[in-house]
mmCIF file with all atom_site columns, C-alpha atoms in Angstrom:
data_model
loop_
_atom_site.group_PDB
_atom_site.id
_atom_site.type_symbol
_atom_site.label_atom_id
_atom_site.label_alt_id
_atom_site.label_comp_id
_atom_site.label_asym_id
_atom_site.label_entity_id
_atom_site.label_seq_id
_atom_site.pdbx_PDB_ins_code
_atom_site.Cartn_x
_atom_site.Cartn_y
_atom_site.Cartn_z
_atom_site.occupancy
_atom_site.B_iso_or_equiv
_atom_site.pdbx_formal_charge
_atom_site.auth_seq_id
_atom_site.auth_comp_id
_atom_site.auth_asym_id
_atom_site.auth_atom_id
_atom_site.pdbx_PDB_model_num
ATOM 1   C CA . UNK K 1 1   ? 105.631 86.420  110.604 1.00 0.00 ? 1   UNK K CA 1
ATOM 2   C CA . UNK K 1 2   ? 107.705 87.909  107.892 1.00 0.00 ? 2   UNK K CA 1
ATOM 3   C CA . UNK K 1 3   ? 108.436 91.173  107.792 1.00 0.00 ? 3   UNK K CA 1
ATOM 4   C CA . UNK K 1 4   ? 110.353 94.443  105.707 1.00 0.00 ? 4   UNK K CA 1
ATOM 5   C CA . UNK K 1 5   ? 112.254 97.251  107.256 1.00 0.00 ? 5   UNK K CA 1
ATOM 6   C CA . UNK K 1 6   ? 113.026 100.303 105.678 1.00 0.00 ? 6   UNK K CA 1
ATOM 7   C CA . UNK K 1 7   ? 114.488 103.059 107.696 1.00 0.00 ? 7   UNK K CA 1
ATOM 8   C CA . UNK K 1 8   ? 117.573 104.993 107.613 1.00 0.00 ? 8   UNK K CA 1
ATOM 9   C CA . UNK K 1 9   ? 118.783 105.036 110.905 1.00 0.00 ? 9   UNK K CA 1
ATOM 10  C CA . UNK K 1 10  ? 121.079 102.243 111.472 1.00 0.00 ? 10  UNK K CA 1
ATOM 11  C CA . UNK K 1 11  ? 120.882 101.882 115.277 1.00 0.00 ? 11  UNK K CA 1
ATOM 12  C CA . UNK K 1 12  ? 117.119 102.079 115.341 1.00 0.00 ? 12  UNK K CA 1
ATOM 13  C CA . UNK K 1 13  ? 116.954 99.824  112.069 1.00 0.00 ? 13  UNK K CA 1
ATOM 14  C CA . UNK K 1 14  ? 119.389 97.685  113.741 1.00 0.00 ? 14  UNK K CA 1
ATOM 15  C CA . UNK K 1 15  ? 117.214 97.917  117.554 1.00 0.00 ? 15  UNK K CA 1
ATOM 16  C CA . UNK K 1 16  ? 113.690 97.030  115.678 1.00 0.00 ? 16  UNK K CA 1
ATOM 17  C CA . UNK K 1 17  ? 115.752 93.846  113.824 1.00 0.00 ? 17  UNK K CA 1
ATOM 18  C CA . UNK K 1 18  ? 116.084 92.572  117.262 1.00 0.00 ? 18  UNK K CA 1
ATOM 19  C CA . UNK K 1 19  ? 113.186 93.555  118.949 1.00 0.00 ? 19  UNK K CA 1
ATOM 20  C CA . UNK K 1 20  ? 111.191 90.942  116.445 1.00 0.00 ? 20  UNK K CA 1
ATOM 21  C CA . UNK K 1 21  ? 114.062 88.442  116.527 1.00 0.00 ? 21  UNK K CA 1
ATOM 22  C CA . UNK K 1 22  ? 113.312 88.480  120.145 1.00 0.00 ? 22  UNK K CA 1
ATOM 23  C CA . UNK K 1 23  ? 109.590 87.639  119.312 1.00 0.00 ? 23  UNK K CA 1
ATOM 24  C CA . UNK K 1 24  ? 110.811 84.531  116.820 1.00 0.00 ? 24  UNK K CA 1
ATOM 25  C CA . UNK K 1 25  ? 108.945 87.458  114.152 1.00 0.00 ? 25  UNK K CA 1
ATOM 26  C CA . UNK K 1 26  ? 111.774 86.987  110.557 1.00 0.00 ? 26  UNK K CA 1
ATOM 27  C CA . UNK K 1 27  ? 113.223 89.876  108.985 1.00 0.00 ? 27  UNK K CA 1
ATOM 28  C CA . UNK K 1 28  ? 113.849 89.087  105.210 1.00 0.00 ? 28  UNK K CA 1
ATOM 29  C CA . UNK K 1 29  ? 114.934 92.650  104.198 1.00 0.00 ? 29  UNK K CA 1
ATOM 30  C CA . UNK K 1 30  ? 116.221 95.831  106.080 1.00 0.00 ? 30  UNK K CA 1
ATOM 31  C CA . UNK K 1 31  ? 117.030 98.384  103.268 1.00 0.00 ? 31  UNK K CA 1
ATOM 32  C CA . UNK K 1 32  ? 117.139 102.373 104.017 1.00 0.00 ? 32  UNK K CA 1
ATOM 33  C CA . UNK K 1 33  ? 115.268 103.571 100.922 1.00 0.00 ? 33  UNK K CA 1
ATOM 34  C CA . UNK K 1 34  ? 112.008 103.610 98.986  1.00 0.00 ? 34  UNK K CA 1
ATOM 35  C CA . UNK K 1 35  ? 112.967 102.293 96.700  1.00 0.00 ? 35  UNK K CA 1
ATOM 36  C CA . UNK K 1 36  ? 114.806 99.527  97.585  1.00 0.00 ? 36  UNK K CA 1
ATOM 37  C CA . UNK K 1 37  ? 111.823 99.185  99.861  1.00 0.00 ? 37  UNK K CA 1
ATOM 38  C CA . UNK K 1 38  ? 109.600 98.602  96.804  1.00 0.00 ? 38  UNK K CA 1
ATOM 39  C CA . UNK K 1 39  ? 111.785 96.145  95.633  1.00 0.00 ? 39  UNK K CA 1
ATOM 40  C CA . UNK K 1 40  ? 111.673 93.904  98.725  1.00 0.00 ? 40  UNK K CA 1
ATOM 41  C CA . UNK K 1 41  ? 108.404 93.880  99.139  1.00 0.00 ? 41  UNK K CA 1
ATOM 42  C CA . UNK K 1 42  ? 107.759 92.929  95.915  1.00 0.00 ? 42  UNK K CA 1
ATOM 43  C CA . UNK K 1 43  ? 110.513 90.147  96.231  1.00 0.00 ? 43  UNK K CA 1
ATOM 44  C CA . UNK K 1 44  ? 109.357 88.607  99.565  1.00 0.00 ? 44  UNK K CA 1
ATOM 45  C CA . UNK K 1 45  ? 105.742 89.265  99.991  1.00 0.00 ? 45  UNK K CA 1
ATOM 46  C CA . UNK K 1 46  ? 106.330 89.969  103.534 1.00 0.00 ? 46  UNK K CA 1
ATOM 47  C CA . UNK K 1 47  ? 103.243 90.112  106.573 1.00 0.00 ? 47  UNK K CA 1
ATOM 48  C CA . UNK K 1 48  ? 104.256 93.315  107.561 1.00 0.00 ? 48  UNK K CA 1
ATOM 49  C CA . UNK K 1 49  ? 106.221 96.599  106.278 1.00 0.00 ? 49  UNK K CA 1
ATOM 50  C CA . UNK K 1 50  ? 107.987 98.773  108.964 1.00 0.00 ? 50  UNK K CA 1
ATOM 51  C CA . UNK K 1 51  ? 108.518 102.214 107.127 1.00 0.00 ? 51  UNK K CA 1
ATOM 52  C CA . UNK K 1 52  ? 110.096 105.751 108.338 1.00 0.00 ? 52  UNK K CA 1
ATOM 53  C CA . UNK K 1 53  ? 108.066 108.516 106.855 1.00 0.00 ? 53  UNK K CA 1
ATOM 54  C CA . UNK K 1 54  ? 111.470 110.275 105.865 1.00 0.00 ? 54  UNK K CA 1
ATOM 55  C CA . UNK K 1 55  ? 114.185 108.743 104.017 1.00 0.00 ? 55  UNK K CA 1
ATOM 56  C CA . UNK K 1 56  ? 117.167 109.786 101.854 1.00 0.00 ? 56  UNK K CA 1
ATOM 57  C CA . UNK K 1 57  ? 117.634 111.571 99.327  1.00 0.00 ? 57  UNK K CA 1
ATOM 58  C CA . UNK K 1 58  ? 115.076 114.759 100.495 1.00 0.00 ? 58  UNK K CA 1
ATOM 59  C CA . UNK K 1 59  ? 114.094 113.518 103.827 1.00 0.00 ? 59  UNK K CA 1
ATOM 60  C CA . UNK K 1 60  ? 110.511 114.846 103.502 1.00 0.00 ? 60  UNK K CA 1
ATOM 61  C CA . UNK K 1 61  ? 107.718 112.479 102.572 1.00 0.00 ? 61  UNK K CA 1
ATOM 62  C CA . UNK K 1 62  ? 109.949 109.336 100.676 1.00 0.00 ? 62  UNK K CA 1
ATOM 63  C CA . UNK K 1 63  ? 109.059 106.665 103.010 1.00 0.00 ? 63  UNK K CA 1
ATOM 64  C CA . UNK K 1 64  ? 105.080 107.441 103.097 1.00 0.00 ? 64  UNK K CA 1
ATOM 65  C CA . UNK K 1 65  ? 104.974 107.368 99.127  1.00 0.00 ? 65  UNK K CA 1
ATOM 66  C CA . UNK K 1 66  ? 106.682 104.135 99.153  1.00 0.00 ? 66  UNK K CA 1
ATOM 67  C CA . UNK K 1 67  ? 104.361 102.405 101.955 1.00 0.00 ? 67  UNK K CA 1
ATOM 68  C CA . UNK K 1 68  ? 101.455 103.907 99.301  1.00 0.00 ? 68  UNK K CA 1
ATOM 69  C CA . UNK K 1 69  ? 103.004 102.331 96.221  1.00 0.00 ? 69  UNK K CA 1
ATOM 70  C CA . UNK K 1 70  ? 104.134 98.933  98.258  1.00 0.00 ? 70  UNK K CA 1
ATOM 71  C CA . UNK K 1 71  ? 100.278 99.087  99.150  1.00 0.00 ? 71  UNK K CA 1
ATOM 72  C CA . UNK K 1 72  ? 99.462  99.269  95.366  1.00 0.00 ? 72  UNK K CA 1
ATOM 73  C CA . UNK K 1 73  ? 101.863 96.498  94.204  1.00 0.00 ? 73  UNK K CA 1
ATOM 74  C CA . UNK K 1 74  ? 101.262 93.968  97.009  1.00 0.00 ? 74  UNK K CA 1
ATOM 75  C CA . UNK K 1 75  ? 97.451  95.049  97.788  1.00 0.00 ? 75  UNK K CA 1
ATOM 76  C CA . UNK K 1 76  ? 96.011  94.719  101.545 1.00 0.00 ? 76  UNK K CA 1
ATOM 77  C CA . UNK K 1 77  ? 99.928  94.698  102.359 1.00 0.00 ? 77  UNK K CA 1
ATOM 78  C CA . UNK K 1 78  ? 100.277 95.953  106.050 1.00 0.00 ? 78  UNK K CA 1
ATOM 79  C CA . UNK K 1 79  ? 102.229 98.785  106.970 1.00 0.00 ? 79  UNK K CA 1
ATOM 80  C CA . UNK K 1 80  ? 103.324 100.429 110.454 1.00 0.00 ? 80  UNK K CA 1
ATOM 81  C CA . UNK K 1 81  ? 104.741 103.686 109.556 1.00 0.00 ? 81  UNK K CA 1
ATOM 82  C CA . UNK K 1 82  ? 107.431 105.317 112.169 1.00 0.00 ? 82  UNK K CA 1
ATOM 83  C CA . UNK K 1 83  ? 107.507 109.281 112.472 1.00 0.00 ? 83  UNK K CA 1
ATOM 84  C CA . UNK K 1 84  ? 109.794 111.494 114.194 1.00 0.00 ? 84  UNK K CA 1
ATOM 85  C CA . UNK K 1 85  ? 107.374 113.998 114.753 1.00 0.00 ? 85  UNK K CA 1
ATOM 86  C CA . UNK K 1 86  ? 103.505 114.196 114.718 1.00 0.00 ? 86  UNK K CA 1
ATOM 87  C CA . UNK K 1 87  ? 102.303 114.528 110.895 1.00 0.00 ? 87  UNK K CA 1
ATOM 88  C CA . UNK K 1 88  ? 98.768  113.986 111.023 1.00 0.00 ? 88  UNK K CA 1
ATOM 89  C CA . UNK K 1 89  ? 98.275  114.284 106.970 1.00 0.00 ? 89  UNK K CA 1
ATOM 90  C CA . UNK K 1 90  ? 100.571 111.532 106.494 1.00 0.00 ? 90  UNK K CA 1
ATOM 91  C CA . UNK K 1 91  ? 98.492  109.460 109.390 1.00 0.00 ? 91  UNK K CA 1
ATOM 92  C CA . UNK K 1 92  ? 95.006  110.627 107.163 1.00 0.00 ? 92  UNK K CA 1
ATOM 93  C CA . UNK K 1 93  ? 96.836  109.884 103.554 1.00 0.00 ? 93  UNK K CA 1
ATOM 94  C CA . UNK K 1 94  ? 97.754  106.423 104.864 1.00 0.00 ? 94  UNK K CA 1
ATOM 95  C CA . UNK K 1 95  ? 94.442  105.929 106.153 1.00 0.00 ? 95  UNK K CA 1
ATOM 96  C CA . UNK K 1 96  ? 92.595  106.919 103.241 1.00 0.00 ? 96  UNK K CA 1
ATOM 97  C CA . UNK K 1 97  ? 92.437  103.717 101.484 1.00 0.00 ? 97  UNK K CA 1
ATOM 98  C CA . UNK K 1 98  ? 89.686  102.424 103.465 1.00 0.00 ? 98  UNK K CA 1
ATOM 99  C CA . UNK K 1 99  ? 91.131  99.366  104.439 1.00 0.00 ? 99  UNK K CA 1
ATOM 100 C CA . UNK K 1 100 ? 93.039  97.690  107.516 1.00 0.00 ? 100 UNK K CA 1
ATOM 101 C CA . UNK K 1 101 ? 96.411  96.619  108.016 1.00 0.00 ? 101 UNK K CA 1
ATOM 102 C CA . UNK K 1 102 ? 97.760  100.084 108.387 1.00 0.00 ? 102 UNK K CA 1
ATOM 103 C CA . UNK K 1 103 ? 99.890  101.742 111.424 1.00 0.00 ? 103 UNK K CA 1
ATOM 104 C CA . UNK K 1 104 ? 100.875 104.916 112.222 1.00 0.00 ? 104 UNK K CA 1
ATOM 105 C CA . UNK K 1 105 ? 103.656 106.196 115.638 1.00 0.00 ? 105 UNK K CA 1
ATOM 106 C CA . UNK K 1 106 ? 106.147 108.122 116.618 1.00 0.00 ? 106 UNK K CA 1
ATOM 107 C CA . UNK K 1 107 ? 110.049 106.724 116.654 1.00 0.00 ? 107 UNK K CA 1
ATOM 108 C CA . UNK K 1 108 ? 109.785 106.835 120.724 1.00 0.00 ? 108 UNK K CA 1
ATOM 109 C CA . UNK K 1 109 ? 107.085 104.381 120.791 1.00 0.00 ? 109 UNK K CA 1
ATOM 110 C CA . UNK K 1 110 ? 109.488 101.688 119.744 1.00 0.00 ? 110 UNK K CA 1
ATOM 111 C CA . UNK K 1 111 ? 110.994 102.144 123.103 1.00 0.00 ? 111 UNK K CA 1
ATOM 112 C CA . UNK K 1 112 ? 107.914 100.668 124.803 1.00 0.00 ? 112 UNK K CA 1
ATOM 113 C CA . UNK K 1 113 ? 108.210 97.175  123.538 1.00 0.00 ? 113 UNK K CA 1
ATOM 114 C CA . UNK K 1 114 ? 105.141 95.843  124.550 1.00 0.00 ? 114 UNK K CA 1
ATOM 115 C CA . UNK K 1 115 ? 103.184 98.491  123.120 1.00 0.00 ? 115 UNK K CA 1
ATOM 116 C CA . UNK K 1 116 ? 105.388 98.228  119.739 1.00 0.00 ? 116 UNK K CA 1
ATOM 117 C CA . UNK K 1 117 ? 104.891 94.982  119.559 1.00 0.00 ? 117 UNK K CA 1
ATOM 118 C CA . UNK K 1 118 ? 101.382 94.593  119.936 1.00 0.00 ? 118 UNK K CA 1
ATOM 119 C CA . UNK K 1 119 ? 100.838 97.306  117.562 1.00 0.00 ? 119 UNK K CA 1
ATOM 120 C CA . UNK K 1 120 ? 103.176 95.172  114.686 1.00 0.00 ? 120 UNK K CA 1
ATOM 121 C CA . UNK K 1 121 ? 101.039 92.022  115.652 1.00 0.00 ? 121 UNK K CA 1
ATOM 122 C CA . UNK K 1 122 ? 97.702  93.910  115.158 1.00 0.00 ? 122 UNK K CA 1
ATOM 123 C CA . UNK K 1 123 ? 98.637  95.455  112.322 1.00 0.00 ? 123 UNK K CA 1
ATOM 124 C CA . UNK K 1 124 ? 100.148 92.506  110.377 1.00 0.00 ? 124 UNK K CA 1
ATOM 125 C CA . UNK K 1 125 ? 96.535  91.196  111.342 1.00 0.00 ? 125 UNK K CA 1
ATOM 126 C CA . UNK K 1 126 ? 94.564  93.564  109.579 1.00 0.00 ? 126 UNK K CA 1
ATOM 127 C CA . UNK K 1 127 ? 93.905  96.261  112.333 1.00 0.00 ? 127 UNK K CA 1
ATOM 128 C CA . UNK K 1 128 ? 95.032  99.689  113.187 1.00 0.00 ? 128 UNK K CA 1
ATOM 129 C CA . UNK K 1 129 ? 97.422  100.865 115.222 1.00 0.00 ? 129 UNK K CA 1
ATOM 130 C CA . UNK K 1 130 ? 97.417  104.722 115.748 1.00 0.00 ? 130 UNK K CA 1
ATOM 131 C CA . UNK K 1 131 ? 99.871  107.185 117.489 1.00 0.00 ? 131 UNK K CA 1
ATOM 132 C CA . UNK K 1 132 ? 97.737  108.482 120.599 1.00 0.00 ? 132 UNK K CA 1
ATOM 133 C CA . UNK K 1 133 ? 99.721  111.803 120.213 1.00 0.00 ? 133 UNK K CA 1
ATOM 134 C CA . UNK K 1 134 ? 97.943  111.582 116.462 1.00 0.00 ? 134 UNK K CA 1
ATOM 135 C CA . UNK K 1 135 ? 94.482  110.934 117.931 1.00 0.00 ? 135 UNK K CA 1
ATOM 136 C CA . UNK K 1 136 ? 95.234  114.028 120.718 1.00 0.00 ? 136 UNK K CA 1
ATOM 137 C CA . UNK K 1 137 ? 95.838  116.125 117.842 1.00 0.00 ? 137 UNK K CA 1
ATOM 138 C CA . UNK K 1 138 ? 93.383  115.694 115.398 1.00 0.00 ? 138 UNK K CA 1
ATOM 139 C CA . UNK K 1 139 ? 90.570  115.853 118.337 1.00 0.00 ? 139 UNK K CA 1
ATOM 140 C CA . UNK K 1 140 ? 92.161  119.314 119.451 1.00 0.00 ? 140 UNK K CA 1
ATOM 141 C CA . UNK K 1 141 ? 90.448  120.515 115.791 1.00 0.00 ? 141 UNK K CA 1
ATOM 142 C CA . UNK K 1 142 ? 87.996  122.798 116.266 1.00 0.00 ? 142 UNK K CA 1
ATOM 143 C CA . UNK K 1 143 ? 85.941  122.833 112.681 1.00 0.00 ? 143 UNK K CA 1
ATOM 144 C CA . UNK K 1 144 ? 82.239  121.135 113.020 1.00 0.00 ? 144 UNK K CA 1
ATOM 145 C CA . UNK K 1 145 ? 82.351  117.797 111.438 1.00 0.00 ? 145 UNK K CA 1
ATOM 146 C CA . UNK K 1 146 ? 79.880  114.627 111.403 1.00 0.00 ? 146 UNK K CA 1
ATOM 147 C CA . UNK K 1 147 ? 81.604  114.075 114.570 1.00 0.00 ? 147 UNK K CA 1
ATOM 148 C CA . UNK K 1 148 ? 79.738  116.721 116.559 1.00 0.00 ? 148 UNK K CA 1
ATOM 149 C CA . UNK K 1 149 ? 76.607  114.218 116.996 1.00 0.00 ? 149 UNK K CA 1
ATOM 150 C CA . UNK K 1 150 ? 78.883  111.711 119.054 1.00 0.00 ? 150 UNK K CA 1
ATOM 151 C CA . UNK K 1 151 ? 78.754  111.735 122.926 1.00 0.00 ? 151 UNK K CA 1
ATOM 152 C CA . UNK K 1 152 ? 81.291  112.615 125.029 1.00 0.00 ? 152 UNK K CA 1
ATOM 153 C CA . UNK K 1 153 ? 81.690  108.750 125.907 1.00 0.00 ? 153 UNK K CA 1
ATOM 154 C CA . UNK K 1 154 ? 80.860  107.437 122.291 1.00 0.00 ? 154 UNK K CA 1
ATOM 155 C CA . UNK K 1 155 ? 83.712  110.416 121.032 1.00 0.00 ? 155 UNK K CA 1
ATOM 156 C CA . UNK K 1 156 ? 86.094  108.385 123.593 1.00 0.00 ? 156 UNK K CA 1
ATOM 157 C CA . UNK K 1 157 ? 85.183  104.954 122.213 1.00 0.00 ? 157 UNK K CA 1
ATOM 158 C CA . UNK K 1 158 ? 85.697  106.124 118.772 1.00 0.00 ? 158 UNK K CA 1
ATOM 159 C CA . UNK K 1 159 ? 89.335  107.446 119.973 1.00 0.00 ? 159 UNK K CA 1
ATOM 160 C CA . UNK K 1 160 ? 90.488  104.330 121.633 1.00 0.00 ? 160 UNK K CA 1
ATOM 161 C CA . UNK K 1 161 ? 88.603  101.863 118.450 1.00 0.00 ? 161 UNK K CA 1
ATOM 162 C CA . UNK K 1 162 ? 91.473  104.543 116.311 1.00 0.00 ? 162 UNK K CA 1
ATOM 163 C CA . UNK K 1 163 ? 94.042  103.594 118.485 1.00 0.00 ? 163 UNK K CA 1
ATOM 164 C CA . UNK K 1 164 ? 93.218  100.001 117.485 1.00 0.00 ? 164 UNK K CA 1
ATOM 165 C CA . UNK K 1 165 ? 91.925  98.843  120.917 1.00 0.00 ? 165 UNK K CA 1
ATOM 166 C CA . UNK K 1 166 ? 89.552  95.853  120.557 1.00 0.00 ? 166 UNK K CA 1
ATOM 167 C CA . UNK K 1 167 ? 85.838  95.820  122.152 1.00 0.00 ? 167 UNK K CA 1
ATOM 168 C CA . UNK K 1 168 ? 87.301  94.051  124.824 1.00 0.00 ? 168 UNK K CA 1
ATOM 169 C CA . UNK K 1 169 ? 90.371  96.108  125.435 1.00 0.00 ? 169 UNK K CA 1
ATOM 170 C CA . UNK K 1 170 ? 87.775  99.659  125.310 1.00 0.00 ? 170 UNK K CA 1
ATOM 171 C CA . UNK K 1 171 ? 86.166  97.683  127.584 1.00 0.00 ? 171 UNK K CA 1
ATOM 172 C CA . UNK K 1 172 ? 88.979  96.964  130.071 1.00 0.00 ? 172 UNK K CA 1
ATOM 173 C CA . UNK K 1 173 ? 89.906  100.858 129.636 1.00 0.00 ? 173 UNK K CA 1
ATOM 174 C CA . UNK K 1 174 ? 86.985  102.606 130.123 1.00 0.00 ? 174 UNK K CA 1
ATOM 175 C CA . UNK K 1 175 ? 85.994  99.968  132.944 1.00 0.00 ? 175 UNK K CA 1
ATOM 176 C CA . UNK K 1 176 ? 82.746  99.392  131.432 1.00 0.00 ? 176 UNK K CA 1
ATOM 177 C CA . UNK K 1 177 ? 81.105  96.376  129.988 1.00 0.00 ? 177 UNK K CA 1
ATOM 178 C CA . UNK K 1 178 ? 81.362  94.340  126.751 1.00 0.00 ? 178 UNK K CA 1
ATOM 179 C CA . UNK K 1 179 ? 78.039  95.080  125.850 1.00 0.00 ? 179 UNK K CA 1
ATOM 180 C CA . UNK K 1 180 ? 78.485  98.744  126.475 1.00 0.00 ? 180 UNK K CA 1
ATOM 181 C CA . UNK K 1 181 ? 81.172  99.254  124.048 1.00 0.00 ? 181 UNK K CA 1
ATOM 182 C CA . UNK K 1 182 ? 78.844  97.147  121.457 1.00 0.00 ? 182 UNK K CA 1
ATOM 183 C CA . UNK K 1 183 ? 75.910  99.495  121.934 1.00 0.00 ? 183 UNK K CA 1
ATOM 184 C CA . UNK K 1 184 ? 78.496  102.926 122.335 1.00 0.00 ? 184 UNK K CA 1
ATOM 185 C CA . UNK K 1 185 ? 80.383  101.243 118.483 1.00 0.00 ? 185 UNK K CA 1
ATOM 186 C CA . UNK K 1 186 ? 76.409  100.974 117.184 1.00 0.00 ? 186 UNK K CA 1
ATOM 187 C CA . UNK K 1 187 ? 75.324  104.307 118.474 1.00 0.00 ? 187 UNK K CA 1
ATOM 188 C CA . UNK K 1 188 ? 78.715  105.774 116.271 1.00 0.00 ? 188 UNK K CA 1
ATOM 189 C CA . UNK K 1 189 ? 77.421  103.451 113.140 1.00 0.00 ? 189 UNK K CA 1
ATOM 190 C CA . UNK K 1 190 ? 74.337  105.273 113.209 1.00 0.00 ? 190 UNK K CA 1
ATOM 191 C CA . UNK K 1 191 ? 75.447  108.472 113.916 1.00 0.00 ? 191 UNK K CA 1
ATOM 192 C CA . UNK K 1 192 ? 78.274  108.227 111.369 1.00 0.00 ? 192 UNK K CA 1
ATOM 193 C CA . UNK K 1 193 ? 75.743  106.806 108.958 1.00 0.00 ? 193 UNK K CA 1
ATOM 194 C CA . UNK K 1 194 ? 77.890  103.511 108.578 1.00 0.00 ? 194 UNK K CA 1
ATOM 195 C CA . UNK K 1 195 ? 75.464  100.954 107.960 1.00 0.00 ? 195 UNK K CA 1
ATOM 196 C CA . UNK K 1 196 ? 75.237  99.144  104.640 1.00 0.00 ? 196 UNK K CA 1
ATOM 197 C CA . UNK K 1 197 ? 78.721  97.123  105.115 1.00 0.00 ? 197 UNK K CA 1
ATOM 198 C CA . UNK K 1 198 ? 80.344  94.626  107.492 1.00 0.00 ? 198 UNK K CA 1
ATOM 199 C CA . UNK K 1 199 ? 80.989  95.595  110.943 1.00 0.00 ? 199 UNK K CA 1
ATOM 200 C CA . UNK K 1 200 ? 85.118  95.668  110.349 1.00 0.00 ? 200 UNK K CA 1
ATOM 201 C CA . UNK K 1 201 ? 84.691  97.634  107.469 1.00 0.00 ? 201 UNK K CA 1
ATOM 202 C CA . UNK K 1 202 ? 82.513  100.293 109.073 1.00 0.00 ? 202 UNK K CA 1
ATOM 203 C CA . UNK K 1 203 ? 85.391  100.180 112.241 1.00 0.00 ? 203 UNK K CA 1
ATOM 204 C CA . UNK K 1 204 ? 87.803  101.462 109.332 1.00 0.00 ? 204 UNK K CA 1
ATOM 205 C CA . UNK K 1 205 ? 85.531  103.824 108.077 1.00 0.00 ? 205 UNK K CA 1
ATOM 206 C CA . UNK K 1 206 ? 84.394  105.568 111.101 1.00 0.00 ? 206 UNK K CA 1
ATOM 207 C CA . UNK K 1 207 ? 88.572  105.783 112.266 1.00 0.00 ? 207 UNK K CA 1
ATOM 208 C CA . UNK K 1 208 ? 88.900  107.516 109.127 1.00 0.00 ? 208 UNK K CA 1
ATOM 209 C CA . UNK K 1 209 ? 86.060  109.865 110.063 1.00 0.00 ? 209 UNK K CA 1
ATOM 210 C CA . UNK K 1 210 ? 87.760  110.559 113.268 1.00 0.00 ? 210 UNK K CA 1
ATOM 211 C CA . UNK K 1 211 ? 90.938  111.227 111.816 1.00 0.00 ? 211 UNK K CA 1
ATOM 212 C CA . UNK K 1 212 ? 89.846  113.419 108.885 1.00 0.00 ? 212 UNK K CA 1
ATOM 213 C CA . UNK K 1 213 ? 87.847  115.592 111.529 1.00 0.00 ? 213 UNK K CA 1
#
């Protein structure tokens, strides 16, 4: 795997660089702006795109519009993006694409390597990886949404499918079986109304349901 860092702060920058080194994953450009991000991406095609949300010059939202415009010129291009803090619009704006291959957690994730490093490797492969702190946010909305029809256990499988968990994995965390988390994911198709389009597709779409709540 080949993969583009951009993030300002050298020790962290410098502590994710070796992190993937340590999983033989390649790191053909570490810059510390979007732009320069932009420009690697564009030079090396890379599997994956680390990203801060803020980066130099105003420290505000640099980082996200440059993992949306590295989406645009390299399309389907993954991206994990690293936060400081909890910004759930950024998770939503990212999101609202419609496709996979996007990631969105807090800096102090990166401390829990296995966890970070699963959620590069699922990402790079097309799936989502999203902050649980996100998902425990946007659930403690209060507005009525589409979401409202869900059970308390299908509301849970939807929250751990937006975290990025596999059948198998909602399976091994709710301590249920396979085929419950198949029939919980179809009773959240229907409910959702996701049913005219492939089964990953309608995964995507009913995260970004959740997350737009």
């Amino acid at each position: 795997m080949r993969v583009v860092i951009a993030e300002d702060a050298v020790l962290l920058r410098a502590g994710v660089i070796r992190l993937l080194a340590d999983e033989n994953i390649e790191t053909v450009a570490a810059v510390d702006n979007g732009d320069d991000l932009l420009g690697a991406v564009k030079e090396h095609r890379p599997d994956l795109a680390i990203v801060d949300v803020r980066m130099p010059p105003t420290f505000t939202d640099e980082g996200l519009r440059a993992a949306l415009g590295a989406r645009e010129a390299v399309p389907g291009l993954p991206v994990l993006v690293l936060s400081q803090y909890v910004e759930e619009s950024y998770a939503v704006e990212l999101l609202s694409g419609g496709a996979g291959g996007v990631g969105y957690l807090l800096k102090e994730r990166v401390a829990d390597v296995g966890d970070f490093l699963d959620a590069v490797k699922r990402v790079a492969g097309g799936g989502t990886a999203i902050d649980p702190d996100v998902i425990a946010q946007l659930m403690a909305r209060g507005r009525k949404n589409p979401l409202d029809a869900l059970t308390a256990r299908e509301s849970e499988v939807l929250g751990l499918m937006a975290q990025g968990l596999s059948n198998t994995a909602i399976a091994n965390s709710l301590v249920v079986s396979h085929g419950a988390v198949e029939k919980h994911i179809g009773n959240i198709f229907s409910k959702l109304g996701l049913e005219a389009s492939s089964v990953e597709h309608r995964r995507v779409r009913a995260v970004l349901t959740y997350l737009g709540r």
